[in-house]
Tab-separated table of C-alpha atoms in Angstrom:
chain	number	residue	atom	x	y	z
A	232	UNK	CA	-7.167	28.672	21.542
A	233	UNK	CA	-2.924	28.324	21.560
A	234	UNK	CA	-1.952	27.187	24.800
A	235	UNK	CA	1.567	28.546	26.584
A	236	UNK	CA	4.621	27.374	24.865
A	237	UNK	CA	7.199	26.320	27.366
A	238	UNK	CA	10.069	26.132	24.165
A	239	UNK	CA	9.412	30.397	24.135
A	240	UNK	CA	10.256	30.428	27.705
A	241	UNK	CA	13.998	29.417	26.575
A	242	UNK	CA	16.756	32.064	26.239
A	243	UNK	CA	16.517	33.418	22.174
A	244	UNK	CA	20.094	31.486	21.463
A	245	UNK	CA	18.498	28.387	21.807
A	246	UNK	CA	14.880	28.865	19.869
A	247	UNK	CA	17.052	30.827	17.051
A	248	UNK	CA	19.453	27.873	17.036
A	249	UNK	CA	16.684	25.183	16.863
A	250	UNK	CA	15.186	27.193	14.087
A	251	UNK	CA	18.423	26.817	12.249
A	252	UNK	CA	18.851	23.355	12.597
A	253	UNK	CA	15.232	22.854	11.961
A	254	UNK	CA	14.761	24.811	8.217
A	255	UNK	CA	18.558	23.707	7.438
A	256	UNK	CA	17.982	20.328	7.460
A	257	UNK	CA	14.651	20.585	5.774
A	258	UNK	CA	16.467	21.797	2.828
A	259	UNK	CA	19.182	19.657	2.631
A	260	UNK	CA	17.407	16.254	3.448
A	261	UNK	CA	15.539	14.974	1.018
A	262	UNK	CA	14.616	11.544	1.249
A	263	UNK	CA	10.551	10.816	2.189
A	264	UNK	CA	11.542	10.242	5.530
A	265	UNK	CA	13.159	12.941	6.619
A	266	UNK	CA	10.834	15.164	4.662
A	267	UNK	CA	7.406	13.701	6.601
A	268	UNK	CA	9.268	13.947	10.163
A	269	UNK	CA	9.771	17.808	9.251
A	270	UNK	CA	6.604	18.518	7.832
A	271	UNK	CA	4.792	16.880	10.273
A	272	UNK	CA	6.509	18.103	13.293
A	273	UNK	CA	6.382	21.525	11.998
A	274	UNK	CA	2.912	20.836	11.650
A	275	UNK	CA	2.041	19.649	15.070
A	276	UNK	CA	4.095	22.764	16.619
A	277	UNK	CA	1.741	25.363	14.813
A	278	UNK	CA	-0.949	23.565	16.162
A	279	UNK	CA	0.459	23.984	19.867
A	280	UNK	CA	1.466	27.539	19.070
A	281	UNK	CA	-1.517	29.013	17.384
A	282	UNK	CA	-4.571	26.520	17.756
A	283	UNK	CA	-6.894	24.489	15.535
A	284	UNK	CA	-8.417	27.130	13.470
A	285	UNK	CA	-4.868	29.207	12.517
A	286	UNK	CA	-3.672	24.820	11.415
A	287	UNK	CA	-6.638	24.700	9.480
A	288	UNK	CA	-6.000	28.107	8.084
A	289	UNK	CA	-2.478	27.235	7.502
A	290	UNK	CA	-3.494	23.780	5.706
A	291	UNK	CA	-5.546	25.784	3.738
A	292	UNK	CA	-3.307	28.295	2.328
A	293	UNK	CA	-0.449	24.964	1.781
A	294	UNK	CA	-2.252	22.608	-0.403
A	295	UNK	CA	-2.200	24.854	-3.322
A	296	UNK	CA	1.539	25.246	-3.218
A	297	UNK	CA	2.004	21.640	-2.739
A	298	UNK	CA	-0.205	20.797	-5.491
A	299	UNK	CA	1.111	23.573	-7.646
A	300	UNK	CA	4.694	22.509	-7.135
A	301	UNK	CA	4.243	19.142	-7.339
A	302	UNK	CA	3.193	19.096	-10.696
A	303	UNK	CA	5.062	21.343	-12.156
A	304	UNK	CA	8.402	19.480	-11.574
A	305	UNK	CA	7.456	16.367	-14.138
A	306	UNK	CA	6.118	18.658	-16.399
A	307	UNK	CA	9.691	20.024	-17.074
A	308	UNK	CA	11.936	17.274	-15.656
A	309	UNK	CA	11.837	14.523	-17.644
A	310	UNK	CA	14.260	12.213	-16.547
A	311	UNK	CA	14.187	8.917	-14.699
A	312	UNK	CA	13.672	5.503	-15.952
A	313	UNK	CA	10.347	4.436	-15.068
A	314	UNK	CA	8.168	6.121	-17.706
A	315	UNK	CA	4.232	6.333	-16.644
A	316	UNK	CA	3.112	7.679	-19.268
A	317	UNK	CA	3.632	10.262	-22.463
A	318	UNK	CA	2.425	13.943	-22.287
A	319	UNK	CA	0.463	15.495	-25.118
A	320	UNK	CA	3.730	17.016	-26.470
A	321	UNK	CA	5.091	13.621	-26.550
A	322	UNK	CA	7.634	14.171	-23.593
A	323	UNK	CA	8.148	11.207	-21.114
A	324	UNK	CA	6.425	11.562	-17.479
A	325	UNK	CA	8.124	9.389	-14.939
A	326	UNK	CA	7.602	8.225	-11.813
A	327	UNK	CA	11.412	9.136	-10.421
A	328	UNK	CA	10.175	12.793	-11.387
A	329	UNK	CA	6.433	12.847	-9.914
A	330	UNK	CA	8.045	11.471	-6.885
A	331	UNK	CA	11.002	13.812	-6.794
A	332	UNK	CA	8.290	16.701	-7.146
A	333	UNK	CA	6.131	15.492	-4.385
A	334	UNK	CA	9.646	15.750	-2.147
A	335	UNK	CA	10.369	19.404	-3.004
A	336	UNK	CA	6.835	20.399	-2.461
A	337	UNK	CA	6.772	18.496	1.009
A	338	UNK	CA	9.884	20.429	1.610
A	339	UNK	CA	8.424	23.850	0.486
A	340	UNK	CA	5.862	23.276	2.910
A	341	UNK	CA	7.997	21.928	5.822
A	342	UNK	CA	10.075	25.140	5.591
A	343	UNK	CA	7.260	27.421	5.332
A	344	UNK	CA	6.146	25.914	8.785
A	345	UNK	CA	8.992	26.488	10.198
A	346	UNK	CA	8.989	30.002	9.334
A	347	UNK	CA	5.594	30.291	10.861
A	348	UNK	CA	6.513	29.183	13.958
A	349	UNK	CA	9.981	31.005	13.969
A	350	UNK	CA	7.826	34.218	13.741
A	351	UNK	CA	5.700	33.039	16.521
A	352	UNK	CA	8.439	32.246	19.024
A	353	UNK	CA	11.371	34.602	18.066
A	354	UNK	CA	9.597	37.949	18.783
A	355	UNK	CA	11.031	41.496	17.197
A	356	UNK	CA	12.109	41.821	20.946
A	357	UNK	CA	14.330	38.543	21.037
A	358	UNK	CA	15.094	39.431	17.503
A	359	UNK	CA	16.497	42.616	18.453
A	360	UNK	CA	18.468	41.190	21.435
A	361	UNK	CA	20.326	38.643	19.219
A	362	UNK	CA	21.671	41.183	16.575
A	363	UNK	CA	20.809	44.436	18.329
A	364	UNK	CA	24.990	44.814	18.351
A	365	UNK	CA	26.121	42.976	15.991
A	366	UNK	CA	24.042	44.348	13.451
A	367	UNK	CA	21.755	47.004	14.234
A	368	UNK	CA	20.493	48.215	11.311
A	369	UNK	CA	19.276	45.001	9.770
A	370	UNK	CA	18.039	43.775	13.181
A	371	UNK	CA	15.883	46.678	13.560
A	372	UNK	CA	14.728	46.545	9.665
A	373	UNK	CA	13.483	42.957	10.262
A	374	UNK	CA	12.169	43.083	13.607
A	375	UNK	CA	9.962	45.879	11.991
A	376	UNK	CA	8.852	43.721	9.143
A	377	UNK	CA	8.576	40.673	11.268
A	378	UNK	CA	5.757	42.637	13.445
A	379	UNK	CA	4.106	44.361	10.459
A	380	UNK	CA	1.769	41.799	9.083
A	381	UNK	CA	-0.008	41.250	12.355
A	382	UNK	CA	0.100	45.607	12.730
A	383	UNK	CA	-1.219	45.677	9.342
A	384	UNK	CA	-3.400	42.944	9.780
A	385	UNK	CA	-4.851	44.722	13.250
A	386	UNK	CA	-4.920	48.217	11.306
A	387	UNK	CA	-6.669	46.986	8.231
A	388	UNK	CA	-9.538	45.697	10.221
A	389	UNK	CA	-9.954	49.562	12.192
A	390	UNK	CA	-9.719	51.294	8.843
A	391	UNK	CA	-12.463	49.317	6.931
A	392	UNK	CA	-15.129	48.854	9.777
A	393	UNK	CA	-14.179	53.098	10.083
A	394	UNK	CA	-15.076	53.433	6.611
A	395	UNK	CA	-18.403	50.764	7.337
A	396	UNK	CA	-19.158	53.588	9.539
A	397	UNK	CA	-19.280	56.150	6.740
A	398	UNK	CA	-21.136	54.467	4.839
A	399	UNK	CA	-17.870	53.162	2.339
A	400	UNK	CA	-18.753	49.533	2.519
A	401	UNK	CA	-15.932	47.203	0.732
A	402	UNK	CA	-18.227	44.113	0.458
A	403	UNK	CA	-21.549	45.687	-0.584
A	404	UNK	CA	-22.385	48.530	-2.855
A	405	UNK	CA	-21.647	49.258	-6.819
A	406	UNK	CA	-18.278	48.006	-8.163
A	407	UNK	CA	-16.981	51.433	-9.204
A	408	UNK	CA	-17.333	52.281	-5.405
A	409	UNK	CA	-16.068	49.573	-3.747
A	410	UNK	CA	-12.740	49.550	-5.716
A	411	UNK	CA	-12.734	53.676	-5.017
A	412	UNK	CA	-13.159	53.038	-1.430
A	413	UNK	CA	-10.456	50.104	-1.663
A	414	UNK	CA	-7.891	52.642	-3.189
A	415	UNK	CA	-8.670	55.122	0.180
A	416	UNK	CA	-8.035	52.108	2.488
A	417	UNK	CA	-5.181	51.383	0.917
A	418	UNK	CA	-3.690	54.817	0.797
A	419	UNK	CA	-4.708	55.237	4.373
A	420	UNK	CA	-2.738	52.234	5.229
A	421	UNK	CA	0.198	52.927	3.253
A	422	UNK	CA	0.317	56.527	4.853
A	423	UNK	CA	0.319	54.920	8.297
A	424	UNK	CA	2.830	52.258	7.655
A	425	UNK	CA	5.542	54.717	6.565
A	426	UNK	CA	4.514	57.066	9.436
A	427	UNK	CA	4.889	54.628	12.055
A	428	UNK	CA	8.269	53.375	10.311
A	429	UNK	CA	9.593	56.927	10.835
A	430	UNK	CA	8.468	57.551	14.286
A	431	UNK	CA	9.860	54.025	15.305
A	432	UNK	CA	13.156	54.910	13.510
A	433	UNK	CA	13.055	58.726	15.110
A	434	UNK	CA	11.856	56.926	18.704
A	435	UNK	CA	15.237	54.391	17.995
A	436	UNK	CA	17.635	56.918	17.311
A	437	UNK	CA	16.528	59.368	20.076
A	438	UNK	CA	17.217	56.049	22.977
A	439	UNK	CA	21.196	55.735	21.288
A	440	UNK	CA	20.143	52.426	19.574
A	441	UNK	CA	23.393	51.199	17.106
A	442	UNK	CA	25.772	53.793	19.435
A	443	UNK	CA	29.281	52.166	20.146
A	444	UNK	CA	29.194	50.783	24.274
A	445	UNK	CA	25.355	51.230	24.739
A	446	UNK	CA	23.944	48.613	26.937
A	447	UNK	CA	20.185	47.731	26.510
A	448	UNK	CA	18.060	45.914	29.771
A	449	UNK	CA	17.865	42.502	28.890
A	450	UNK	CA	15.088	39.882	30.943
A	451	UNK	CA	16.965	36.985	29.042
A	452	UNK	CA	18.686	34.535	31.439
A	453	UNK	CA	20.369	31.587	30.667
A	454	UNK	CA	19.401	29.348	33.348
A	455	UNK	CA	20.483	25.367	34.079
A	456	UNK	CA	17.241	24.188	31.913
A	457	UNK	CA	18.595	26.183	28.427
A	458	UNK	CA	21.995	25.005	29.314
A	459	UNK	CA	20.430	21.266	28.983
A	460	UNK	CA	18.490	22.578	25.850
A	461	UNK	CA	21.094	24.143	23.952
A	462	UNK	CA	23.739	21.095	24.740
A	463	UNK	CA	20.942	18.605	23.501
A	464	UNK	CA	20.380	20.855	20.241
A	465	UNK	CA	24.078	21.033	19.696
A	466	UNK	CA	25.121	16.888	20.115
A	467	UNK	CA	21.548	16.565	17.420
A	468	UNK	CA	23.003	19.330	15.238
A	469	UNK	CA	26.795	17.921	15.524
A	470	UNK	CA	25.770	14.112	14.956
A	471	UNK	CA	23.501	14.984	11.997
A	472	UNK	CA	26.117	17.006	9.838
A	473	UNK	CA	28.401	14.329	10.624
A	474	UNK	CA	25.711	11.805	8.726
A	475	UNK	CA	24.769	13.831	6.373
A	476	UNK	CA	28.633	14.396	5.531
A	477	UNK	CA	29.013	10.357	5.848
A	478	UNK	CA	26.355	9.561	3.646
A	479	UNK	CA	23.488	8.819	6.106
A	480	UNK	CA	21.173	10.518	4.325
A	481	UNK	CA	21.785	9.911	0.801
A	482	UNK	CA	19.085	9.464	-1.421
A	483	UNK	CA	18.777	9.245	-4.823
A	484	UNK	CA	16.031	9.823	-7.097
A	485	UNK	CA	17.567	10.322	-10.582
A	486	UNK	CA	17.702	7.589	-12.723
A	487	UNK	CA	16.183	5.464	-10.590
A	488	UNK	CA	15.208	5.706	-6.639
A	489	UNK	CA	18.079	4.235	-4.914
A	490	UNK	CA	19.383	4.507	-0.827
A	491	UNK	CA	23.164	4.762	-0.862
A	492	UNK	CA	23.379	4.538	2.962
A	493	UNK	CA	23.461	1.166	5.406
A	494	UNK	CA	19.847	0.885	7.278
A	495	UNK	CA	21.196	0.641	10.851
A	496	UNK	CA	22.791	3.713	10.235
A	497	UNK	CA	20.227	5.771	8.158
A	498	UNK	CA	17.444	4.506	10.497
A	499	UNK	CA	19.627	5.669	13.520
A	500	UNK	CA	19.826	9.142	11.783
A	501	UNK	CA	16.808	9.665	10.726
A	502	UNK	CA	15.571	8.981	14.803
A	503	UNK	CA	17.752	11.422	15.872
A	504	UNK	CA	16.431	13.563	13.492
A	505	UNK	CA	12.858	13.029	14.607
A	506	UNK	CA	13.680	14.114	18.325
A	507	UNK	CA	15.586	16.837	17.162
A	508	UNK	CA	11.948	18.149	15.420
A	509	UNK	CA	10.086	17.280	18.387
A	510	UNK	CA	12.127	18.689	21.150
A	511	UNK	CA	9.742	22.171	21.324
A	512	UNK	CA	6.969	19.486	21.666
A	513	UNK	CA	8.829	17.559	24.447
A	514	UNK	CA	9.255	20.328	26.400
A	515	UNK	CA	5.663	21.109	26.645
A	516	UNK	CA	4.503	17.425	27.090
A	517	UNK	CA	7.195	17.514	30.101
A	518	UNK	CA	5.352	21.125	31.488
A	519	UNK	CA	1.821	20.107	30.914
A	520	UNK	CA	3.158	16.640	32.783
A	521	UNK	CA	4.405	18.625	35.780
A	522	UNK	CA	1.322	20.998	35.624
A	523	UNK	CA	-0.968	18.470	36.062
A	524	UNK	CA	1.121	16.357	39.141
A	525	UNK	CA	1.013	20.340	40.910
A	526	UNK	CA	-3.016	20.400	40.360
A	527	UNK	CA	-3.461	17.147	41.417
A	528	UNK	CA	-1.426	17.461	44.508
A	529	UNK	CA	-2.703	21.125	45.604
């Protein structure tokens, strides 16, 4: 079971910044370090967020992409100078490109992780709050999608053990009846998403949402502990695009592997980097630290 997050206690400027940060510089770094700091962090923050089976789940669902996109890269990109081998078609498979297809993967996947836990710490609420007035529209389309897998997910479930009750079985019975009873689940679904997408849209526009001067309740502070947050997220963000803009974090795969930054310096980074991923983490260590001082003292 997913045990409180302190990190989704924090105002939703500083998770949505941290997000930022976080999936930005998973794209743009791409040496191995950088790329296992991510990955892993990312990993170890589902865990917190959503327990051991939704990780194993998660792990699950990954190691086909990595796999799939890690091989696919040398089979089209042949360059590099360290040849391995020769395919059947008599192209060159090098080791610059199997490794350079192992980092995009691991990148893939870091991102992806991100995005999971994004979703699980920026509600539609928060969501909403950010871009509510800047951009309502577009806030209120993707706060709807952003809570319609788990709605669908939740609704799915009622409409097949309703049609178990009737006797429409999906995972027993003939094959011609199974796929007619998957074709009424699915229109029963689709007829419920679109009518709850036009009562939510009816509900918004009857409560002024978008209307010029409208205020909205918020329960968002920004207390003295997001202050701390959100400076210690901006000096990580501010020192690592200065790096990456120095060089720090150059890496080069193509024709040969090769580090074009000093060590001090790239090692220096790359640390700062690592807290930066870690700092949701951090915070909870620091909470379930304090928790367990109040319980022993009480």
């Amino acid at each position: 079971m997913a045990r409180r997050d302190a990190f989704s206690t924090c105002h939703p400027w500083v998770s949505f910044l941290f997000f930022a940060l976080t999936i930005f510089f998973s794209m743009c770094f791409m040496d191995p370090a950088s790329l296992a700091a991510s990955f892993l962090c990312a990993l170890a923050y589902v865990l917190r967020l959503n327990g051991q089976e939704a990780l194993r789940l998660q792990l699950r669902a990954l190691l086909p992409i990595l796999l799939f996109t890690a091989a696919v890269n040398p089979l089209f990109n042949h360059q590099g100078d360290t040849v391995l081998a020769r395919l059947p078609w008599g192209s060159p498979l090098t080791l610059e490109s199997v490794l350079y297809g192992l980092a995009a993967a691991l990148m893939l996947c870091a991102v992806i992780n991100w995005f999971v836990c994004f979703t699980a710490v920026v509600s539609s609420d928060k969501f909403v709050y950010l871009f509510g007035r800047v951009i309502p529209a577009l806030s209120l389309a993707l706060s709807m999608t952003l809570r319609f897998v788990p709605r669908f997910k939740a609704q799915f479930r009622t409409v097949v053990n309703a049609q178990r009750c009737l006797g429409r079985d999906l995972s027993s019975g003939p094959l011609h009846r199974r796929l007619k009873t998957a074709v009424s689940v699915f229109s029963i679904l689709v007829t419920w998403s679109l009518e709850s997408a036009i009562e939510t849209a009816d509900s918004m526009k009857s409560r002024g949402y978008g209307l010029p001067g409208r205020t909205a309740f918020s329960i968002y502070r920004f207390d003295h502990r997001n202050k701390l947050v959100l400076f210690w997220l901006a000096l990580c963000g501010g020192a690592l695009v200065a790096g990456w803009l120095g060089g720090g974090f150059a890496w080069q795969y193509f024709p040969a592997l090769q580090v074009s930054s000093s060590l001090p310096m790239a090692a220096a980074l790359r640390l700062l980097y690592l807290c930066l991923c870690l700092t949701p983490l951090i915070l909870n260590g620091k909470e379930d630290l304090a928790w367990k001082r109040s319980r022993c003292a009480a």
